[in-house]
mmCIF file of C-alpha atoms in Angstrom:
data_model
loop_
_atom_site.group_PDB
_atom_site.id
_atom_site.type_symbol
_atom_site.label_atom_id
_atom_site.label_comp_id
_atom_site.label_asym_id
_atom_site.label_seq_id
_atom_site.Cartn_x
_atom_site.Cartn_y
_atom_site.Cartn_z
ATOM 1 C CA MET X 755 -11.489 2.001 -25.293
ATOM 2 C CA SER X 756 -8.960 5.172 -24.491
ATOM 3 C CA LEU X 757 -7.246 5.285 -21.113
ATOM 4 C CA ARG X 758 -8.159 7.590 -19.430
ATOM 5 C CA ALA X 759 -7.292 7.752 -15.859
ATOM 6 C CA LEU X 760 -4.631 5.876 -13.407
ATOM 7 C CA VAL X 761 -5.360 4.379 -9.365
ATOM 8 C CA PHE X 762 -2.471 4.718 -7.401
ATOM 9 C CA ASP X 763 -2.065 2.481 -4.140
ATOM 10 C CA PHE X 764 -0.125 4.101 -1.835
ATOM 11 C CA ASP X 765 1.593 2.019 0.780
ATOM 12 C CA GLY X 766 4.406 0.294 0.237
ATOM 13 C CA LEU X 767 3.217 1.839 -3.731
ATOM 14 C CA LEU X 768 4.184 5.592 -3.726
ATOM 15 C CA LEU X 769 6.394 5.012 -0.322
ATOM 16 C CA GLU X 770 7.578 2.187 0.728
ATOM 17 C CA THR X 771 6.082 2.642 3.910
ATOM 18 C CA GLU X 772 5.591 -2.481 3.745
ATOM 19 C CA THR X 773 9.244 -2.680 5.012
ATOM 20 C CA PRO X 774 9.447 -0.533 8.280
ATOM 21 C CA SER X 775 6.243 -1.992 9.212
ATOM 22 C CA TYR X 776 7.502 -5.176 9.075
ATOM 23 C CA THR X 777 10.833 -4.077 10.001
ATOM 24 C CA ALA X 778 9.753 -2.670 13.893
ATOM 25 C CA TRP X 779 7.634 -5.185 14.961
ATOM 26 C CA ALA X 780 10.300 -7.964 13.870
ATOM 27 C CA GLU X 781 12.418 -6.828 15.903
ATOM 28 C CA ILE X 782 10.288 -6.229 19.127
ATOM 29 C CA TYR X 783 9.837 -10.335 18.428
ATOM 30 C CA ARG X 784 12.980 -10.819 18.126
ATOM 31 C CA GLU X 785 14.056 -9.290 21.565
ATOM 32 C CA HIS X 786 11.440 -11.233 23.055
ATOM 33 C CA GLY X 787 12.939 -14.177 21.622
ATOM 34 C CA GLU X 788 9.719 -14.979 18.743
ATOM 35 C CA GLU X 789 9.491 -14.263 14.919
ATOM 36 C CA LEU X 790 6.260 -12.291 13.645
ATOM 37 C CA PRO X 791 5.654 -15.267 10.666
ATOM 38 C CA LEU X 792 5.999 -13.245 6.895
ATOM 39 C CA ASP X 793 3.186 -15.601 5.777
ATOM 40 C CA LYS X 794 0.136 -13.424 8.743
ATOM 41 C CA TRP X 795 1.981 -10.317 6.861
ATOM 42 C CA PHE X 796 1.758 -11.234 3.726
ATOM 43 C CA ASP X 797 -1.744 -12.048 4.156
ATOM 44 C CA TYR X 798 -2.359 -8.504 5.959
ATOM 45 C CA LEU X 799 -1.116 -5.974 3.130
ATOM 46 C CA GLY X 800 -3.045 -3.713 1.635
ATOM 47 C CA ARG X 801 -6.127 -4.782 4.319
ATOM 48 C CA GLU X 802 -7.854 -2.646 7.301
ATOM 49 C CA GLY X 803 -4.901 -1.014 10.721
ATOM 50 C CA GLY X 804 -6.731 -4.141 11.912
ATOM 51 C CA TRP X 805 -6.860 -6.781 10.301
ATOM 52 C CA PHE X 806 -4.284 -8.532 12.306
ATOM 53 C CA ASP X 807 -2.455 -6.941 15.919
ATOM 54 C CA ALA X 808 0.663 -7.964 15.395
ATOM 55 C CA LEU X 809 0.323 -6.572 19.700
ATOM 56 C CA ALA X 810 -1.601 -8.771 20.717
ATOM 57 C CA TYR X 811 -0.433 -12.366 18.795
ATOM 58 C CA LEU X 812 3.509 -11.733 20.794
ATOM 59 C CA ARG X 813 1.502 -11.184 24.164
ATOM 60 C CA GLU X 814 0.357 -14.697 23.204
ATOM 61 C CA ARG X 815 3.809 -16.558 23.045
ATOM 62 C CA VAL X 816 5.752 -14.927 25.597
ATOM 63 C CA ALA X 817 5.593 -15.331 29.769
ATOM 64 C CA GLY X 818 5.219 -12.596 31.841
ATOM 65 C CA ASP X 819 4.279 -9.256 32.912
ATOM 66 C CA HIS X 820 5.183 -6.862 30.315
ATOM 67 C CA ASP X 821 4.008 -3.233 29.548
ATOM 68 C CA TRP X 822 2.837 -3.970 26.280
ATOM 69 C CA GLU X 823 1.090 -0.252 25.522
ATOM 70 C CA ALA X 824 4.818 0.783 25.762
ATOM 71 C CA ILE X 825 6.167 -1.431 23.345
ATOM 72 C CA ARG X 826 3.809 0.266 20.675
ATOM 73 C CA ALA X 827 4.722 3.064 20.943
ATOM 74 C CA ARG X 828 7.794 2.036 21.251
ATOM 75 C CA ARG X 829 7.738 -0.147 17.908
ATOM 76 C CA ASN X 830 5.281 2.326 16.110
ATOM 77 C CA ALA X 831 8.250 5.213 16.891
ATOM 78 C CA ARG X 832 11.178 3.315 15.602
ATOM 79 C CA ARG X 833 8.308 2.616 12.306
ATOM 80 C CA THR X 834 7.974 6.587 11.963
ATOM 81 C CA GLU X 835 11.612 6.609 12.620
ATOM 82 C CA MET X 836 12.548 4.964 9.389
ATOM 83 C CA ILE X 837 9.465 5.827 6.852
ATOM 84 C CA LEU X 838 10.301 9.451 7.970
ATOM 85 C CA ARG X 839 14.198 8.572 6.403
ATOM 86 C CA LEU X 840 12.271 7.866 3.139
ATOM 87 C CA ASP X 841 12.078 9.266 -0.563
ATOM 88 C CA LEU X 842 8.844 8.304 -2.718
ATOM 89 C CA MET X 843 10.073 5.463 -4.642
ATOM 90 C CA PRO X 844 11.355 5.546 -8.203
ATOM 91 C CA GLY X 845 9.236 6.340 -10.592
ATOM 92 C CA VAL X 846 6.029 7.917 -8.728
ATOM 93 C CA ARG X 847 8.131 12.272 -9.869
ATOM 94 C CA GLU X 848 8.318 10.599 -13.538
ATOM 95 C CA LEU X 849 5.306 8.956 -13.965
ATOM 96 C CA VAL X 850 2.426 11.532 -12.283
ATOM 97 C CA ASP X 851 4.094 14.574 -14.753
ATOM 98 C CA ALA X 852 3.457 12.040 -18.403
ATOM 99 C CA ALA X 853 0.639 11.689 -16.462
ATOM 100 C CA ARG X 854 -0.138 14.439 -15.732
ATOM 101 C CA GLY X 855 1.154 15.687 -19.384
ATOM 102 C CA ARG X 856 -1.012 12.645 -21.930
ATOM 103 C CA GLY X 857 -4.342 14.098 -19.716
ATOM 104 C CA LEU X 858 -4.562 11.462 -16.981
ATOM 105 C CA ARG X 859 -6.690 11.815 -14.642
ATOM 106 C CA LEU X 860 -4.816 10.386 -10.727
ATOM 107 C CA GLY X 861 -6.227 8.968 -8.051
ATOM 108 C CA VAL X 862 -5.146 6.981 -4.680
ATOM 109 C CA ALA X 863 -7.515 4.250 -3.686
ATOM 110 C CA SER X 864 -5.150 3.179 0.051
ATOM 111 C CA SER X 865 -7.062 0.736 2.960
ATOM 112 C CA SER X 866 -5.023 3.373 4.749
ATOM 113 C CA SER X 867 -6.783 5.961 7.280
ATOM 114 C CA ASP X 868 -7.141 9.649 5.093
ATOM 115 C CA ALA X 869 -4.469 10.899 7.827
ATOM 116 C CA TRP X 870 -2.344 8.443 6.926
ATOM 117 C CA VAL X 871 -1.637 8.774 3.581
ATOM 118 C CA CYS X 872 -2.812 12.250 2.886
ATOM 119 C CA GLY X 873 0.250 13.112 6.452
ATOM 120 C CA HIS X 874 2.441 11.037 4.345
ATOM 121 C CA LEU X 875 1.775 12.758 0.705
ATOM 122 C CA ASP X 876 1.251 16.761 2.835
ATOM 123 C CA ARG X 877 4.723 15.868 3.523
ATOM 124 C CA PHE X 878 6.142 15.318 -0.139
ATOM 125 C CA GLY X 879 4.835 18.785 -1.561
ATOM 126 C CA PHE X 880 3.433 15.791 -3.169
ATOM 127 C CA ARG X 881 -1.278 16.270 -2.769
ATOM 128 C CA GLU X 882 -2.028 19.250 -5.381
ATOM 129 C CA HIS X 883 -1.172 16.327 -7.922
ATOM 130 C CA TRP X 884 -4.024 13.846 -7.443
ATOM 131 C CA ASP X 885 -7.691 14.262 -8.409
ATOM 132 C CA ALA X 886 -9.287 12.382 -5.797
ATOM 133 C CA ILE X 887 -8.490 10.586 -2.466
ATOM 134 C CA VAL X 888 -10.161 7.241 -1.688
ATOM 135 C CA CYS X 889 -9.416 5.608 2.624
ATOM 136 C CA ARG X 890 -10.999 3.164 3.917
ATOM 137 C CA GLU X 891 -14.100 4.949 5.530
ATOM 138 C CA GLU X 892 -16.031 3.952 7.900
ATOM 139 C CA GLY X 893 -18.626 1.293 6.144
ATOM 140 C CA MET X 894 -16.116 0.611 4.405
ATOM 141 C CA ARG X 895 -14.827 -2.249 3.416
ATOM 142 C CA ALA X 896 -10.945 -2.265 2.549
ATOM 143 C CA LYS X 897 -8.882 -4.543 0.007
ATOM 144 C CA PRO X 898 -9.471 -7.301 -1.233
ATOM 145 C CA ALA X 899 -13.730 -6.294 -1.541
ATOM 146 C CA PRO X 900 -13.842 -3.810 -4.577
ATOM 147 C CA ASP X 901 -15.452 -1.313 -2.402
ATOM 148 C CA LEU X 902 -11.858 1.853 -2.914
ATOM 149 C CA TYR X 903 -11.324 1.338 -6.425
ATOM 150 C CA LEU X 904 -14.561 2.167 -6.771
ATOM 151 C CA ALA X 905 -14.813 4.592 -4.960
ATOM 152 C CA ALA X 906 -12.295 6.176 -7.022
ATOM 153 C CA LEU X 907 -13.389 5.100 -10.198
ATOM 154 C CA ALA X 908 -16.851 7.464 -8.865
ATOM 155 C CA ALA X 909 -14.319 9.927 -7.972
ATOM 156 C CA LEU X 910 -12.995 10.557 -11.252
ATOM 157 C CA GLY X 911 -15.639 10.249 -13.254
ATOM 158 C CA VAL X 912 -14.161 7.371 -15.076
ATOM 159 C CA ALA X 913 -14.780 3.345 -16.132
ATOM 160 C CA ALA X 914 -13.417 0.606 -14.607
ATOM 161 C CA HIS X 915 -12.205 -0.021 -18.657
ATOM 162 C CA GLU X 916 -11.157 3.479 -18.602
ATOM 163 C CA ALA X 917 -8.861 3.148 -15.419
ATOM 164 C CA VAL X 918 -5.345 1.219 -14.882
ATOM 165 C CA ALA X 919 -5.146 -0.405 -11.138
ATOM 166 C CA LEU X 920 -1.339 0.533 -9.819
ATOM 167 C CA GLU X 921 -0.425 -1.888 -6.719
ATOM 168 C CA ASP X 922 1.705 -4.077 -4.313
ATOM 169 C CA SER X 923 0.224 -6.330 -3.171
ATOM 170 C CA ARG X 924 -2.369 -9.673 -3.660
ATOM 171 C CA ASN X 925 -4.623 -7.510 -1.481
ATOM 172 C CA GLY X 926 -4.118 -4.583 -3.694
ATOM 173 C CA VAL X 927 -4.732 -6.431 -6.977
ATOM 174 C CA LEU X 928 -7.647 -8.854 -5.859
ATOM 175 C CA ALA X 929 -9.122 -6.196 -5.251
ATOM 176 C CA ALA X 930 -8.575 -4.129 -8.080
ATOM 177 C CA LYS X 931 -9.362 -7.268 -10.451
ATOM 178 C CA ALA X 932 -12.934 -7.367 -8.760
ATOM 179 C CA ALA X 933 -13.406 -3.642 -9.178
ATOM 180 C CA GLY X 934 -13.749 -4.788 -13.327
ATOM 181 C CA MET X 935 -9.991 -2.722 -13.341
ATOM 182 C CA ARG X 936 -6.803 -3.161 -15.495
ATOM 183 C CA VAL X 937 -4.039 -3.824 -13.265
ATOM 184 C CA VAL X 938 -0.543 -3.522 -12.295
ATOM 185 C CA ALA X 939 1.875 -5.162 -10.019
ATOM 186 C CA VAL X 940 4.450 -3.157 -9.091
ATOM 187 C CA PRO X 941 6.166 -6.024 -5.970
ATOM 188 C CA ASN X 942 8.647 -3.766 -3.692
ATOM 189 C CA ALA X 943 11.251 -5.531 -1.618
ATOM 190 C CA LEU X 944 9.158 -7.423 0.808
ATOM 191 C CA THR X 945 5.807 -8.715 -2.064
ATOM 192 C CA ALA X 946 7.896 -9.035 -4.101
ATOM 193 C CA ARG X 947 7.383 -12.678 -3.079
ATOM 194 C CA LEU X 948 3.870 -12.636 -3.192
ATOM 195 C CA ASP X 949 2.033 -14.392 -5.818
ATOM 196 C CA LEU X 950 0.171 -11.296 -7.470
ATOM 197 C CA SER X 951 0.207 -13.269 -11.433
ATOM 198 C CA PRO X 952 -4.119 -11.996 -11.680
ATOM 199 C CA ALA X 953 -2.044 -8.052 -11.822
ATOM 200 C CA ASP X 954 -2.139 -8.055 -15.827
ATOM 201 C CA LEU X 955 1.753 -6.336 -15.808
ATOM 202 C CA ARG X 956 4.429 -6.900 -13.400
ATOM 203 C CA VAL X 957 7.472 -4.713 -13.346
ATOM 204 C CA SER X 958 10.047 -4.277 -10.873
ATOM 205 C CA SER X 959 9.556 -0.790 -10.517
ATOM 206 C CA LEU X 960 6.947 2.698 -11.890
ATOM 207 C CA ALA X 961 10.287 3.954 -12.642
ATOM 208 C CA ASP X 962 10.144 0.707 -15.326
ATOM 209 C CA LEU X 963 6.652 1.505 -16.636
ATOM 210 C CA ARG X 964 5.887 3.489 -19.298
ATOM 211 C CA ILE X 965 2.038 5.553 -20.198
ATOM 212 C CA GLU X 966 2.544 3.132 -23.764
ATOM 213 C CA ASP X 967 2.484 0.447 -21.127
ATOM 214 C CA LEU X 968 -0.240 1.492 -19.771
ATOM 215 C CA VAL X 969 -2.526 2.905 -22.704
ATOM 216 C CA ALA X 970 -1.638 -1.251 -24.333
ATOM 217 C CA LEU X 971 -3.589 -2.430 -21.390
ATOM 218 C CA THR X 972 -6.241 -0.482 -22.510
ATOM 219 C CA SER X 973 -6.679 -0.672 -26.016
ATOM 220 C CA GLY X 974 -8.663 -3.897 -26.311
ATOM 221 C CA ALA X 975 -11.382 -3.740 -23.130
#
């Protein structure tokens, strides 16, 4: 079978939002003499926003009265400050251009909201490159369930064996595999410590990935 489509995760793959998201909370935790456990954060990566409430976890460990909503707002502002300094991840534009040149269809499958994903894509003038952008909606299970990838495949009009997913987190890899897809793991600095062995291929950066590598993954499907 031939390769017809690529489906990209968003957070941590197209834009490295995951390290700022963790770092901004870790800074708040340290102000209160606590550490934010990486194992809890790693389990959260790729899932919906409410899976792990870092503020509630901190409140369980800190005595005294605090303006918790002000703390959450300060953390969110710090995360935004860091993310707005970032560009798209290395190799994103080049791989998308190469895929377009081969006539491949392109999709995004994200557990984040449509406003979050499309807002950032608009900021980079990068939204028009995608044939389908699927974000988690009410009633749709987040990764590691396959729902988002199955919806993306349907929107793109391709079968699972005709598409390759690109993911940075274990939950994302498991979601794409559950949808019957081949998967390339492209970890960032934070997710490089995760077990991504269920992926069919692992590379250190999208800049290291060639279309021929992706074609080869589906050639025996």
